[in-house]
Amino acid sequence: MDVLVLHRLSNVTVRPEDGRESPDSLVRSRAVNSNDRARGQQILLEAQQHYMAMYRYRQDRERNKRYTYGDQWSDIVCVDGQRMTEEEYIKKQGNVPLKTNLIRRLVRNVIGVYRQQATEPTCIARDRDEQQQAETMSTVLQYNWQMNRMNAINARSLEEYLIGSLIVHRKSYGWRNDRMDCWTDYVQPNNFFIDANMRDFRGWDCSCVGQIHDLSFEELCQNLANNPFEYNRLAEIYKYARDVGGGNVRWEDFGYNYGQAQSDFLMPTDHSRCRVIEVWRKESKPRIRCHDYNNGDIYKIDESEYYTVEAENQKRLEMGQRNGMAVEDIPFIKTEWFMDSYWYYYFLSPFGDILKEGETPYDHKSHPYVFKAYPFIDGEIHSFVADVIDQQRYTNRLITMQDFIIRATAKGVLMIPEDCVPAGMSPDDFADTWTKYNGVIVYKPSKSGHVPQQIANNSTNIGLHEMLSLQLKFFEDISGVNGALQGKAAFAGESGSHAQMMAQNAATSLVDILDSFNEFVLDASYKDVKNIQQFYDSKRTYNIVGRTGANTVYDPEKIRDVEFDLSIQQSQTTPVYRAMANDMLLELFKANAINVEQLLQAGNFPFADQILQSIQSQKQQLEQGQIPDGISPELLQQAQQGANMETVQQLQNAVRA
């Protein structure tokens, strides 16, 4: 008889409470680390590695920003083993470091081109039957844009895009300015970090993203404390920052701090601020992918919810058998086990304390950040401004050199032979009399015949002007922003069509970077739409300033499940667009295709609202049988005919008879 050998269950299986071999990354992380602080420190270390990987980018961005805003002689040079800035080196030579800021003008011109386009995102329903809801969502999105001052944010973001080639916005929902709404925040790139392994310029392979927050203790508690226990915990962690107050602020803290690229990841420069590191990273866990053949839906559920699928399939089996359906013909829900990735957030203190954590609360199932890097080939970021820094440096060098030559050149030097100086007169007195108006000097001619003479050497024409013109031309050729795009006056006899063609050709070099920025605007607007669908849970009425049409009513029950595509279109708030729309409406009105009310409702005319209200008020009085004051008999007859269709029909029958 064989003896049964029993093995301990703990030796042949993984205990559920252990979790070290669990496919769920969160369960495995909690099992490996002894406590939450150890787990937080591990996440903090990973975030710090991603932040340090962007060190070179922060250095390049800081240099580009210095050159853009006029600090163009601060590069470090080594002279005889001593490190110093170029400005210090030039001053040691007795020269003045001059500069002509061409980069700033270049950036302003590109921003001007973008502002002139005056575009805005527009929602388009994927189902054409839901286009009315798409028009409503477009109006609500424009309301959100105006509330967040997105035109100003996008202009400054484009300026950041030209300087650093990385822009970041944060989309959130919360209480601000005494209201609960969807908000957009600009994120300073030096405080932002992304996955160092990311190579997709769309950002689809990003697995970690985060931001450094420096908050006052009051702001910290407003964002993270929901009860007295959490407040006391924050007070214990940030005790020093709470007690020290705001008394150690330096003048560099209000901008002009060119040392931000070397900022520490864990400690703020102002010790009265509370450093919080926000980290969003992808976690993984096993889930069930379901395909419902009855309606075509594909969705996912947790393993713990699998019983619901089994119950539904059993219900369908019983229903199919009652209806005489073959088993293979019953539309069951097909399931498939897979490893799912999802976004999970952490708010961490510099010591590793997990202040808050959880799965993404957004319906778009992603992090709240929208970022765009340019061009991001092989994960590299190259600035638009960096392309013209060498030309800017050479231009400054030529200007400084020309100033040095002019100052070192002989300008009216008086040459006096010694034997030409009269007796009893010093050379200084001779020079003063020489330069005096109507001065007379009496002297005996020398035996050599030499006379005093003044020397003025014109040594400035040594090719510097030609070199400077060449560098300015290089500057325009490299950047693509030439005179036509800068709005410079055309030459004499140039036709308007030729000037317009030159401006269009000049704008061609900016198409790539402006379209790339518009892609960022679309991505940001997509998250705005998703947040609006999720958090606008009550009916609201919107009337967008500068937009045509009447008030728009937002109904969350109708719009919540609608899928939208977005596109960039010409803004309806520009004067050019309004003038074109008014001209078209006037042509339709002259052709009797629309009436006065439709013209005033759809057009942008002065006092249109007052006139429209007056007309509607008169119509209501006529419908009630009243005669409006000041109305002409002809208009009264037309209104009565329009209000009483039965009378009009009787008149038509009489005419036919």
GROMACS .gro file of N, CA, C and O in nm, residues 98-150:
model
  212
   98LEU      N    1   2.836   9.472  -2.630
   98LEU     CA    2   2.714   9.520  -2.693
   98LEU      C    3   2.635   9.402  -2.749
   98LEU      O    4   2.687   9.294  -2.775
   99LYS      N    5   2.506   9.423  -2.771
   99LYS     CA    6   2.420   9.318  -2.826
   99LYS      C    7   2.302   9.382  -2.897
   99LYS      O    8   2.260   9.494  -2.866
  100THR      N    9   2.252   9.310  -2.995
  100THR     CA   10   2.129   9.347  -3.066
  100THR      C   11   2.040   9.224  -3.067
  100THR      O   12   2.071   9.125  -3.135
  101ASN      N   13   1.932   9.226  -2.990
  101ASN     CA   14   1.851   9.106  -2.969
  101ASN      C   15   1.761   9.081  -3.090
  101ASN      O   16   1.656   9.142  -3.105
  102LEU      N   17   1.805   8.990  -3.176
  102LEU     CA   18   1.726   8.952  -3.293
  102LEU      C   19   1.634   8.834  -3.263
  102LEU      O   20   1.532   8.816  -3.330
  103ILE      N   21   1.670   8.752  -3.164
  103ILE     CA   22   1.591   8.632  -3.133
  103ILE      C   23   1.455   8.672  -3.078
  103ILE      O   24   1.353   8.611  -3.111
  104ARG      N   25   1.452   8.774  -2.993
  104ARG     CA   26   1.325   8.819  -2.936
  104ARG      C   27   1.228   8.865  -3.044
  104ARG      O   28   1.110   8.834  -3.041
  105ARG      N   29   1.281   8.937  -3.143
  105ARG     CA   30   1.196   8.980  -3.254
  105ARG      C   31   1.146   8.859  -3.332
  105ARG      O   32   1.030   8.854  -3.376
  106LEU      N   33   1.231   8.760  -3.350
  106LEU     CA   34   1.192   8.639  -3.422
  106LEU      C   35   1.077   8.568  -3.351
  106LEU      O   36   0.979   8.528  -3.414
  107VAL      N   37   1.087   8.552  -3.220
  107VAL     CA   38   0.983   8.484  -3.143
  107VAL      C   39   0.852   8.562  -3.150
  107VAL      O   40   0.744   8.505  -3.168
  108ARG      N   41   0.859   8.693  -3.138
  108ARG     CA   42   0.737   8.775  -3.146
  108ARG      C   43   0.670   8.762  -3.282
  108ARG      O   44   0.546   8.760  -3.291
  109ASN      N   45   0.747   8.753  -3.387
  109ASN     CA   46   0.688   8.740  -3.521
  109ASN      C   47   0.614   8.608  -3.538
  109ASN      O   48   0.506   8.603  -3.595
  110VAL      N   49   0.673   8.499  -3.487
  110VAL     CA   50   0.606   8.369  -3.498
  110VAL      C   51   0.478   8.368  -3.416
  110VAL      O   52   0.374   8.316  -3.460
  111ILE      N   53   0.481   8.426  -3.296
  111ILE     CA   54   0.360   8.434  -3.215
  111ILE      C   55   0.255   8.520  -3.285
  111ILE      O   56   0.135   8.490  -3.281
  112GLY      N   57   0.299   8.627  -3.353
  112GLY     CA   58   0.205   8.708  -3.428
  112GLY      C   59   0.139   8.633  -3.541
  112GLY      O   60   0.019   8.650  -3.567
  113VAL      N   61   0.216   8.547  -3.609
  113VAL     CA   62   0.157   8.464  -3.715
  113VAL      C   63   0.051   8.371  -3.657
  113VAL      O   64  -0.057   8.353  -3.714
  114TYR      N   65   0.080   8.312  -3.541
  114TYR     CA   66  -0.018   8.222  -3.478
  114TYR      C   67  -0.144   8.298  -3.434
  114TYR      O   68  -0.255   8.251  -3.454
  115ARG      N   69  -0.125   8.416  -3.377
  115ARG     CA   70  -0.240   8.493  -3.332
  115ARG      C   71  -0.327   8.537  -3.449
  115ARG      O   72  -0.450   8.546  -3.436
  116GLN      N   73  -0.266   8.566  -3.562
  116GLN     CA   74  -0.344   8.607  -3.678
  116GLN      C   75  -0.429   8.494  -3.733
  116GLN      O   76  -0.534   8.519  -3.794
  117GLN      N   77  -0.386   8.369  -3.711
  117GLN     CA   78  -0.466   8.256  -3.759
  117GLN      C   79  -0.599   8.247  -3.685
  117GLN      O   80  -0.700   8.212  -3.745
  118ALA      N   81  -0.599   8.279  -3.557
  118ALA     CA   82  -0.722   8.284  -3.476
  118ALA      C   83  -0.806   8.158  -3.494
  118ALA      O   84  -0.920   8.161  -3.540
  119THR      N   85  -0.747   8.043  -3.460
  119THR     CA   86  -0.817   7.916  -3.473
  119THR      C   87  -0.869   7.871  -3.338
  119THR      O   88  -0.827   7.920  -3.232
  120GLU      N   89  -0.960   7.774  -3.341
  120GLU     CA   90  -1.018   7.719  -3.220
  120GLU      C   91  -1.062   7.576  -3.247
  120GLU      O   92  -1.093   7.541  -3.362
  121PRO      N   93  -1.065   7.489  -3.146
  121PRO     CA   94  -1.110   7.351  -3.169
  121PRO      C   95  -1.262   7.343  -3.181
  121PRO      O   96  -1.335   7.416  -3.114
  122THR      N   97  -1.306   7.258  -3.267
  122THR     CA   98  -1.449   7.237  -3.291
  122THR      C   99  -1.480   7.088  -3.280
  122THR      O  100  -1.405   7.005  -3.333
  123CYS      N  101  -1.589   7.054  -3.213
  123CYS     CA  102  -1.628   6.914  -3.192
  123CYS      C  103  -1.711   6.866  -3.310
  123CYS      O  104  -1.799   6.937  -3.360
  124ILE      N  105  -1.684   6.744  -3.351
  124ILE     CA  106  -1.759   6.678  -3.459
  124ILE      C  107  -1.800   6.541  -3.409
  124ILE      O  108  -1.716   6.461  -3.369
  125ALA      N  109  -1.928   6.513  -3.411
  125ALA     CA  110  -1.977   6.384  -3.363
  125ALA      C  111  -1.943   6.275  -3.463
  125ALA      O  112  -1.955   6.294  -3.585
  126ARG      N  113  -1.901   6.161  -3.413
  126ARG     CA  114  -1.872   6.048  -3.503
  126ARG      C  115  -1.999   5.994  -3.565
  126ARG      O  116  -1.998   5.946  -3.679
  127ASP      N  117  -2.107   6.000  -3.492
  127ASP     CA  118  -2.238   5.965  -3.546
  127ASP      C  119  -2.305   6.093  -3.595
  127ASP      O  120  -2.330   6.185  -3.517
  128ARG      N  121  -2.333   6.102  -3.723
  128ARG     CA  122  -2.385   6.226  -3.780
  128ARG      C  123  -2.523   6.260  -3.724
  128ARG      O  124  -2.564   6.376  -3.728
  129ASP      N  125  -2.594   6.162  -3.669
  129ASP     CA  126  -2.723   6.192  -3.608
  129ASP      C  127  -2.708   6.271  -3.478
  129ASP      O  128  -2.807   6.326  -3.428
  130GLU      N  129  -2.588   6.274  -3.423
  130GLU     CA  130  -2.564   6.344  -3.297
  130GLU      C  131  -2.490   6.477  -3.319
  130GLU      O  132  -2.427   6.529  -3.228
  131GLN      N  133  -2.499   6.532  -3.440
  131GLN     CA  134  -2.426   6.654  -3.470
  131GLN      C  135  -2.478   6.772  -3.389
  131GLN      O  136  -2.402   6.865  -3.358
  132GLN      N  137  -2.605   6.771  -3.354
  132GLN     CA  138  -2.658   6.880  -3.273
  132GLN      C  139  -2.590   6.882  -3.136
  132GLN      O  140  -2.557   6.989  -3.083
  133GLN      N  141  -2.567   6.764  -3.078
  133GLN     CA  142  -2.494   6.758  -2.952
  133GLN      C  143  -2.349   6.804  -2.969
  133GLN      O  144  -2.290   6.864  -2.878
  134ALA      N  145  -2.292   6.778  -3.088
  134ALA     CA  146  -2.155   6.824  -3.114
  134ALA      C  147  -2.148   6.976  -3.118
  134ALA      O  148  -2.052   7.036  -3.068
  135GLU      N  149  -2.248   7.039  -3.176
  135GLU     CA  150  -2.250   7.186  -3.178
  135GLU      C  151  -2.264   7.241  -3.036
  135GLU      O  152  -2.202   7.343  -3.000
  136THR      N  153  -2.344   7.173  -2.955
  136THR     CA  154  -2.356   7.215  -2.815
  136THR      C  155  -2.223   7.201  -2.742
  136THR      O  156  -2.181   7.290  -2.667
  137MET      N  157  -2.155   7.088  -2.764
  137MET     CA  158  -2.026   7.067  -2.699
  137MET      C  159  -1.923   7.169  -2.746
  137MET      O  160  -1.839   7.215  -2.667
  138SER      N  161  -1.927   7.208  -2.873
  138SER     CA  162  -1.836   7.312  -2.922
  138SER      C  163  -1.857   7.442  -2.848
  138SER      O  164  -1.761   7.511  -2.811
  139THR      N  165  -1.984   7.475  -2.825
  139THR     CA  166  -2.014   7.598  -2.751
  139THR      C  167  -1.965   7.590  -2.607
  139THR      O  168  -1.906   7.684  -2.553
  140VAL      N  169  -1.988   7.475  -2.541
  140VAL     CA  170  -1.945   7.459  -2.402
  140VAL      C  171  -1.792   7.459  -2.393
  140VAL      O  172  -1.734   7.515  -2.299
  141LEU      N  173  -1.726   7.399  -2.492
  141LEU     CA  174  -1.581   7.400  -2.494
  141LEU      C  175  -1.527   7.542  -2.509
  141LEU      O  176  -1.429   7.579  -2.443
  142GLN      N  177  -1.593   7.622  -2.592
  142GLN     CA  178  -1.551   7.761  -2.606
  142GLN      C  179  -1.574   7.840  -2.477
  142GLN      O  180  -1.494   7.926  -2.441
  143TYR      N  181  -1.681   7.808  -2.407
  143TYR     CA  182  -1.703   7.870  -2.276
  143TYR      C  183  -1.588   7.837  -2.182
  143TYR      O  184  -1.536   7.924  -2.110
  144ASN      N  185  -1.548   7.710  -2.179
  144ASN     CA  186  -1.438   7.670  -2.091
  144ASN      C  187  -1.308   7.737  -2.133
  144ASN      O  188  -1.227   7.774  -2.047
  145TRP      N  189  -1.288   7.755  -2.263
  145TRP     CA  190  -1.168   7.824  -2.312
  145TRP      C  191  -1.167   7.968  -2.263
  145TRP      O  192  -1.064   8.018  -2.218
  146GLN      N  193  -1.281   8.035  -2.275
  146GLN     CA  194  -1.285   8.175  -2.233
  146GLN      C  195  -1.268   8.188  -2.081
  146GLN      O  196  -1.204   8.281  -2.033
  147MET      N  197  -1.322   8.093  -2.006
  147MET     CA  198  -1.309   8.097  -1.861
  147MET      C  199  -1.163   8.079  -1.819
  147MET      O  200  -1.115   8.144  -1.724
  148ASN      N  201  -1.090   7.992  -1.888
  148ASN     CA  202  -0.949   7.966  -1.855
  148ASN      C  203  -0.852   8.059  -1.928
  148ASN      O  204  -0.730   8.043  -1.913
  149ARG      N  205  -0.904   8.155  -2.007
  149ARG     CA  206  -0.820   8.248  -2.084
  149ARG      C  207  -0.721   8.169  -2.171
  149ARG      O  208  -0.599   8.195  -2.171
  150MET      N  209  -0.775   8.075  -2.248
  150MET     CA  210  -0.689   7.986  -2.323
  150MET      C  211  -0.615   8.056  -2.437
  150MET      O  212  -0.506   8.011  -2.477
   0.00000   0.00000   0.00000
